[in-house]
PDB file of C-alpha atoms and ligand atoms in Angstrom:
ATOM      1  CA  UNK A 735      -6.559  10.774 -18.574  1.00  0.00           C
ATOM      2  CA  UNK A 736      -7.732   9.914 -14.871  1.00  0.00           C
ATOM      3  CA  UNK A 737      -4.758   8.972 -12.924  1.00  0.00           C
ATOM      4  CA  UNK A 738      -4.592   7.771  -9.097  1.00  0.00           C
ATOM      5  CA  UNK A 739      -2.184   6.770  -6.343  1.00  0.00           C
ATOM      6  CA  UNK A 740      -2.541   4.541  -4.272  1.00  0.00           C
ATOM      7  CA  UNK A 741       0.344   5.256  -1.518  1.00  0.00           C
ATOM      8  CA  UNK A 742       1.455   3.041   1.222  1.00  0.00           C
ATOM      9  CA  UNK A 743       4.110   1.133   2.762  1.00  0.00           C
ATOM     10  CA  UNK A 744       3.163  -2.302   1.595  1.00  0.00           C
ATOM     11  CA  UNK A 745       5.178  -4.277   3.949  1.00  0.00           C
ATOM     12  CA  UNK A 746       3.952  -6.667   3.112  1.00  0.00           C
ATOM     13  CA  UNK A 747       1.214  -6.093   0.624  1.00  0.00           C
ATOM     14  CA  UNK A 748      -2.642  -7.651   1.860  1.00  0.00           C
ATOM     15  CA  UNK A 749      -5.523  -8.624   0.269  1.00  0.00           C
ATOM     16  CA  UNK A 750      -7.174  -5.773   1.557  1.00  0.00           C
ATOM     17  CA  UNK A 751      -4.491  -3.343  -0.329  1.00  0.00           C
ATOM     18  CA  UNK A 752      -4.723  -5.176  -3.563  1.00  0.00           C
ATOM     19  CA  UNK A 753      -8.739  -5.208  -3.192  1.00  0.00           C
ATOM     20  CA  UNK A 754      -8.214  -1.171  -3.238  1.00  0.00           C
ATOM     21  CA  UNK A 755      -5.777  -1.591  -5.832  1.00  0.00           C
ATOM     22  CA  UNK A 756      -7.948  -3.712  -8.258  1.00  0.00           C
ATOM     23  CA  UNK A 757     -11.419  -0.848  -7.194  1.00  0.00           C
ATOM     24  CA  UNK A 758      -8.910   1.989  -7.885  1.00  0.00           C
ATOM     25  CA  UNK A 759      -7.578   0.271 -11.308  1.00  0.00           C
ATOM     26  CA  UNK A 760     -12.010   0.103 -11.922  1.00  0.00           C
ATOM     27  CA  UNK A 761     -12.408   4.015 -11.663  1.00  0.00           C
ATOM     28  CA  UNK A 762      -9.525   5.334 -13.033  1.00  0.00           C
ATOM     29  CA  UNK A 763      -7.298   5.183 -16.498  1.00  0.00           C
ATOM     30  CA  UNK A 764      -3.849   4.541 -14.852  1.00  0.00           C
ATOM     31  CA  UNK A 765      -3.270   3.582 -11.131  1.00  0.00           C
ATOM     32  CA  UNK A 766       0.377   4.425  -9.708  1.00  0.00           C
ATOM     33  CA  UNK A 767       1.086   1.948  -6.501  1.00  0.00           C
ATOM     34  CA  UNK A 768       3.405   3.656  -4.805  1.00  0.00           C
ATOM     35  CA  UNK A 769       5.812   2.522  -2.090  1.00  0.00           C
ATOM     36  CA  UNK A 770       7.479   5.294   0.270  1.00  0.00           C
ATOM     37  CA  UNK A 771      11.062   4.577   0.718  1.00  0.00           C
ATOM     38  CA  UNK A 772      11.627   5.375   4.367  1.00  0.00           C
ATOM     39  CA  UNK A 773      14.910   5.524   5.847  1.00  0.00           C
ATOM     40  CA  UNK A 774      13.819   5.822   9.592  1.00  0.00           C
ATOM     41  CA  UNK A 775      11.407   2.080   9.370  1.00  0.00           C
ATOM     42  CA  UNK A 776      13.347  -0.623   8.449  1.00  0.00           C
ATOM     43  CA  UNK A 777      10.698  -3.075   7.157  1.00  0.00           C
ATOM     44  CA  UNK A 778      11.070  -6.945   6.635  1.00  0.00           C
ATOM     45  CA  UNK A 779      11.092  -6.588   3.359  1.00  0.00           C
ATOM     46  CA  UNK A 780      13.608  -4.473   1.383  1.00  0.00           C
ATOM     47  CA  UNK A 781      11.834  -1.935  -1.447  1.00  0.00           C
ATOM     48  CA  UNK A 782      13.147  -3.665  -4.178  1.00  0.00           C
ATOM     49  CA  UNK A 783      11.061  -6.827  -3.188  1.00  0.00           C
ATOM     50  CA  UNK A 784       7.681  -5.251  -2.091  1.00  0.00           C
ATOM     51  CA  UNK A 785       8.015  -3.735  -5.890  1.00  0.00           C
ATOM     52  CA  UNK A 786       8.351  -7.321  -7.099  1.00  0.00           C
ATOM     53  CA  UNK A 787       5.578  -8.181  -4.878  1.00  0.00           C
ATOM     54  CA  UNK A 788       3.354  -5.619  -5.948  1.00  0.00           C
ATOM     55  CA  UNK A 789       4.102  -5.921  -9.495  1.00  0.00           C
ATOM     56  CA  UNK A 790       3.835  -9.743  -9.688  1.00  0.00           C
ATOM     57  CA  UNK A 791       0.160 -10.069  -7.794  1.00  0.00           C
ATOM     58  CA  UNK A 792      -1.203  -6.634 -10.362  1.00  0.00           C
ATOM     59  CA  UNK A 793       0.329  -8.150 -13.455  1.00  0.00           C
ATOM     60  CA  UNK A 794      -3.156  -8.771 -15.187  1.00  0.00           C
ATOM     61  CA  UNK A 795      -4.802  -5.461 -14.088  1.00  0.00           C
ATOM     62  CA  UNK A 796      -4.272  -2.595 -16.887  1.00  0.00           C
ATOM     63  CA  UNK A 797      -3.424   0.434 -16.222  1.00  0.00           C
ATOM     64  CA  UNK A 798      -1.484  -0.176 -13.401  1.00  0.00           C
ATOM     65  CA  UNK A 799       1.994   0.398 -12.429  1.00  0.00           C
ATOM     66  CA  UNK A 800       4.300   0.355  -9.579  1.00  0.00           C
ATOM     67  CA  UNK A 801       7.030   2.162  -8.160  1.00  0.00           C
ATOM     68  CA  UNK A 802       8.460   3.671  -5.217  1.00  0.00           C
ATOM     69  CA  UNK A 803       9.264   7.139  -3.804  1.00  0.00           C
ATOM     70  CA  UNK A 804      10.534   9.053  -1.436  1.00  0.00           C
ATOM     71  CA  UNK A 805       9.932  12.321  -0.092  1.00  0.00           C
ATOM     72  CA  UNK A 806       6.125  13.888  -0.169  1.00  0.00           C
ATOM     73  CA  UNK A 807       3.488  11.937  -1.884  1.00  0.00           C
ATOM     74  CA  UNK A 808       1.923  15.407  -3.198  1.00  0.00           C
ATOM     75  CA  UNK A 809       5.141  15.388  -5.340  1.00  0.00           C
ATOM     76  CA  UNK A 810       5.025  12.139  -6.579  1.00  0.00           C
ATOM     77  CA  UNK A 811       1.630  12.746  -7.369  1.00  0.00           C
ATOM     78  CA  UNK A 812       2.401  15.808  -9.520  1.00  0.00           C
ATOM     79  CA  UNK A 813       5.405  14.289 -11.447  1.00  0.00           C
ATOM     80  CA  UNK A 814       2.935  11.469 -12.436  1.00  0.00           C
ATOM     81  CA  UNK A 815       0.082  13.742 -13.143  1.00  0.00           C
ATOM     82  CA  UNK A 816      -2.447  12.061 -10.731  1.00  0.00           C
ATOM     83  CA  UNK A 817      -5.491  14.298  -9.763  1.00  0.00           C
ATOM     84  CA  UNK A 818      -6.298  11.820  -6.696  1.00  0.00           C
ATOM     85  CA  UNK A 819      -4.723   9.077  -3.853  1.00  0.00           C
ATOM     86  CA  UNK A 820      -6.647   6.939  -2.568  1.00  0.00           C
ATOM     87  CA  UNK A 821      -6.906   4.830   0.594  1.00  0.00           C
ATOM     88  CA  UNK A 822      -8.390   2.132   2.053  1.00  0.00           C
ATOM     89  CA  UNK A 823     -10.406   2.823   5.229  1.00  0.00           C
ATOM     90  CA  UNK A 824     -10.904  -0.268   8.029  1.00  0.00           C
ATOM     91  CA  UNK A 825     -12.696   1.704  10.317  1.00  0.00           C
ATOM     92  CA  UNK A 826     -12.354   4.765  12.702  1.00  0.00           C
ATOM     93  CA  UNK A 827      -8.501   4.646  13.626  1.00  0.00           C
ATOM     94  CA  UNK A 828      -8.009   4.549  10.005  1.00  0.00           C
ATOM     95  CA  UNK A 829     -10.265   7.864   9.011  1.00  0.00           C
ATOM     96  CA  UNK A 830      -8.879   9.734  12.006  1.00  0.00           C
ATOM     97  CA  UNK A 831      -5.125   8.790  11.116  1.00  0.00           C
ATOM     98  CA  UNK A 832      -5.701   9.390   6.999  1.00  0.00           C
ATOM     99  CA  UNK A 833      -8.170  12.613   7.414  1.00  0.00           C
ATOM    100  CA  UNK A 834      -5.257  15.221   8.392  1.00  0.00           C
ATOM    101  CA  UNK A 835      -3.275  13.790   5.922  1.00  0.00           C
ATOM    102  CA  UNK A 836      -5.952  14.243   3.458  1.00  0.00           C
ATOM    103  CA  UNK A 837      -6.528  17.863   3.987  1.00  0.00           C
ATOM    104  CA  UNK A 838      -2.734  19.359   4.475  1.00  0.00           C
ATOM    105  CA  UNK A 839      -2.099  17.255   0.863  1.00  0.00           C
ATOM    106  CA  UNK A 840      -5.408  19.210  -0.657  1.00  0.00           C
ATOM    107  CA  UNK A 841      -3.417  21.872   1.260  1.00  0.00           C
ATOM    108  CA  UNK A 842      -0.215  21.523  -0.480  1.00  0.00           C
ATOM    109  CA  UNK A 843      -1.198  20.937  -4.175  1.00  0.00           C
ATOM    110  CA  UNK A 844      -4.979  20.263  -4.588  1.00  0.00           C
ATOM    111  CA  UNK A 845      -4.521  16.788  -4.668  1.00  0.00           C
ATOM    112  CA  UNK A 846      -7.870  15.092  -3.619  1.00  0.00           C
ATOM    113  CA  UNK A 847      -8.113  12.227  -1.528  1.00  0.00           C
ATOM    114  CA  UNK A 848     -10.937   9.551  -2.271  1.00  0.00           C
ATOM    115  CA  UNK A 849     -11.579   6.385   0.583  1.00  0.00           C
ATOM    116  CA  UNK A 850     -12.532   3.232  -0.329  1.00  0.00           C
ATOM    117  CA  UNK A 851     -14.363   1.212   2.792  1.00  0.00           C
ATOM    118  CA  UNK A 852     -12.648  -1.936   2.921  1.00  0.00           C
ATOM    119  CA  UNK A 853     -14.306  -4.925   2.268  1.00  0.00           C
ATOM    120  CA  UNK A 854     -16.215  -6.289   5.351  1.00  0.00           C
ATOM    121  CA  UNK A 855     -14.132  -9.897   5.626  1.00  0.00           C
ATOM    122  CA  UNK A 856     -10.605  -7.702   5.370  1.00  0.00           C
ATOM    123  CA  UNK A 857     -11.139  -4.542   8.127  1.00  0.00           C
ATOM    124  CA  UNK A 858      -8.947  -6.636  10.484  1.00  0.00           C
ATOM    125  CA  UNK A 859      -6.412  -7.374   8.079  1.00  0.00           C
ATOM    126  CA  UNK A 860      -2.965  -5.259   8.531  1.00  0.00           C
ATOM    127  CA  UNK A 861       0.273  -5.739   7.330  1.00  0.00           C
ATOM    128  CA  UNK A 862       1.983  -5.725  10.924  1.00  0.00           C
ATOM    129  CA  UNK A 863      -0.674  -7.766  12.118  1.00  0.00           C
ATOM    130  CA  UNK A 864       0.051 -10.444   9.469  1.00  0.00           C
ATOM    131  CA  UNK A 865       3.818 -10.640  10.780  1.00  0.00           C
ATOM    132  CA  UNK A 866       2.904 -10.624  13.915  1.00  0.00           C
ATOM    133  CA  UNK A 867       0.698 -13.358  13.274  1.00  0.00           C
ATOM    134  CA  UNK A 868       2.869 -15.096  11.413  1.00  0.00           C
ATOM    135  CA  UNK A 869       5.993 -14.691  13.774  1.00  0.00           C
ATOM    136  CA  UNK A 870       4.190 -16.438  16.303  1.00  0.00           C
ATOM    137  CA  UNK A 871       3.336 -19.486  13.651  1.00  0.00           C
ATOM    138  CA  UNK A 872      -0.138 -18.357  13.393  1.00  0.00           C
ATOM    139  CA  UNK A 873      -2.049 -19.355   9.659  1.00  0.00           C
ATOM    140  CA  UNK A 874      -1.800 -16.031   7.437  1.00  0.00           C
ATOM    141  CA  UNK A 875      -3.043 -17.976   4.301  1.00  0.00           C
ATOM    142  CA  UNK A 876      -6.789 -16.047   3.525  1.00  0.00           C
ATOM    143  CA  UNK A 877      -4.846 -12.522   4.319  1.00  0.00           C
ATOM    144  CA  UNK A 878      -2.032 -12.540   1.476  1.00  0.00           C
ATOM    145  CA  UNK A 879      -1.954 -13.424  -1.872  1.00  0.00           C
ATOM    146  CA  UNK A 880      -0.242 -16.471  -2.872  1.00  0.00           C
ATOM    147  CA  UNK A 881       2.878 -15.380  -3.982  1.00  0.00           C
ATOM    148  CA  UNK A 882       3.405 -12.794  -0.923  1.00  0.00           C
ATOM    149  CA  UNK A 883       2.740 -16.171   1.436  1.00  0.00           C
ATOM    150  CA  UNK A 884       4.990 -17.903   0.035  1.00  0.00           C
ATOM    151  CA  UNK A 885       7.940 -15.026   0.444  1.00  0.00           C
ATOM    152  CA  UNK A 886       6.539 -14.787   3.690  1.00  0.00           C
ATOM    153  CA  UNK A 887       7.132 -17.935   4.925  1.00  0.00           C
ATOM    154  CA  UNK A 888      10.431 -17.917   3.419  1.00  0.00           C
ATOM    155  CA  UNK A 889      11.757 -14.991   4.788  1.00  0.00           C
ATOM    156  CA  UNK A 890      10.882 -16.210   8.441  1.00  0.00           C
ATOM    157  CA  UNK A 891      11.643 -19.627   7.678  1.00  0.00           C
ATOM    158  CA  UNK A 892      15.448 -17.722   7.000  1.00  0.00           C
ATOM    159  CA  UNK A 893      15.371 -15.221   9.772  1.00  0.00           C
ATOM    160  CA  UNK A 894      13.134 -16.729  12.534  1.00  0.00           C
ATOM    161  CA  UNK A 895      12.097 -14.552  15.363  1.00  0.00           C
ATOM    162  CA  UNK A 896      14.179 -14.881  18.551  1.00  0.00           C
TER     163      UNK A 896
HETATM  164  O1  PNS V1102       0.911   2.056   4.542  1.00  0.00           O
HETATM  165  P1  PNS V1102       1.112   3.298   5.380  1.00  0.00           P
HETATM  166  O2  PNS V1102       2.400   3.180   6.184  1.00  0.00           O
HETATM  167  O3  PNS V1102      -0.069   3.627   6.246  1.00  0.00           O
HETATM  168  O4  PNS V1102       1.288   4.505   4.332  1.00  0.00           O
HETATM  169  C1  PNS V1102       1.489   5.832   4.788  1.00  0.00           C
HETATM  170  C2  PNS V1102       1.849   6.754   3.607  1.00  0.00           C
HETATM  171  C3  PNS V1102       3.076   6.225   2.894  1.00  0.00           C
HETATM  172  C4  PNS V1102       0.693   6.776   2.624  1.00  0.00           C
HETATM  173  C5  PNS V1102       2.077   8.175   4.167  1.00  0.00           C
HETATM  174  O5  PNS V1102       2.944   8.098   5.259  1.00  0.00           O
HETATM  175  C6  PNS V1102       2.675   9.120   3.148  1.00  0.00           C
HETATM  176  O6  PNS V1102       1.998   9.548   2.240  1.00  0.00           O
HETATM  177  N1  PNS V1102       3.984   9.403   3.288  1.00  0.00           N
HETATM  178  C7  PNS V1102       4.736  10.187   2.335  1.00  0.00           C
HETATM  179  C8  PNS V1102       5.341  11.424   2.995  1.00  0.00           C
HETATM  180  C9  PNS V1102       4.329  12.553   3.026  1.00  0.00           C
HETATM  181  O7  PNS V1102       3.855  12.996   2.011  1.00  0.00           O
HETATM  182  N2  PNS V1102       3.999  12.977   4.262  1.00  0.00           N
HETATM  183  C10 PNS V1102       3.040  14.021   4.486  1.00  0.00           C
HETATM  184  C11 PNS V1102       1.624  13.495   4.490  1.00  0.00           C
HETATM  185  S1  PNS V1102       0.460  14.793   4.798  1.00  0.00           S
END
């Protein structure tokens, strides 16, 4: 059984992350999406909901699950079994932040790390750059799925920037 992970803070989750999610669920038997729980970045959304996210826009992909976790992915990857992560890469800030990463986790257990070049119409899509966006009443339609929007635009509608 091939297993991945596919780590992140999803906060929100893009287009661009469930494009890797959906290649990732294509190469591999069981895909683990896996939110870190950090305690030092509060995000705008809570864990519990970017699970519910998550889980509600991979619903009809098999194979794939989603959780969260805390402490070092290389753990979470060997409690689930997963040979490989795998990231998304935009472009050159992306390789140069994920490529240290990648080698001290081959370090630490073995654990391979595989990118995935984003697709061309997403590189500029970010999660912060979506709130930020959207904070200033900018259209973030074409860079979340439907049901993250709509959340979206709810939770700002509720808590609008001051
Ligand atoms: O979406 P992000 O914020 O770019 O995701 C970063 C993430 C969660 C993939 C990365 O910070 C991570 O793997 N954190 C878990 C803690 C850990 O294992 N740190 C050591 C990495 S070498």
């Amino acid at each position: 059984m091939r297993r991945a992970v596919c780590p992140g803070s999803y906060d929100p989750p893009t287009v661009g992350h469930l494009d890797v999610i959906v290649r990732t669920a294509a190469l591999f038997d069981e895909v683990f999406v896996a939110i870190l729980v950090n305690p030092r970045k509060q995000g705008l959304f809570a864990i519990e909901e970017r699970v519910e996210m998550l889980k509600e826009i991979t619903a009809d992909l098999p194979g794939v699950q989603v959780e969260s976790f805390s402490g070092l992915v290389v753990d979470y990857c060997r409690d689930r079994g997963a040979q490989a992560l795998v990231k998304g890469l935009r472009g050159a800030t992306d390789y140069d932040y994920e490529l240290p990463m990648a080698h001290m986790n081959r370090h630490l257990t073995g654990v391979e790390t595989l990118f995935l070049p984003g697709a061309p119409g997403q590189v500029y899509v970010s999660s912060s750059l979506v709130k930020e966006v959207a904070r200033g009443g900018g259209d973030v339609t074409p860079f979340l799925p439907a049901s993250v929007h709509a959340r979206l635009v709810e939770r700002l509608r509720l808590n609008p920037p001051v």
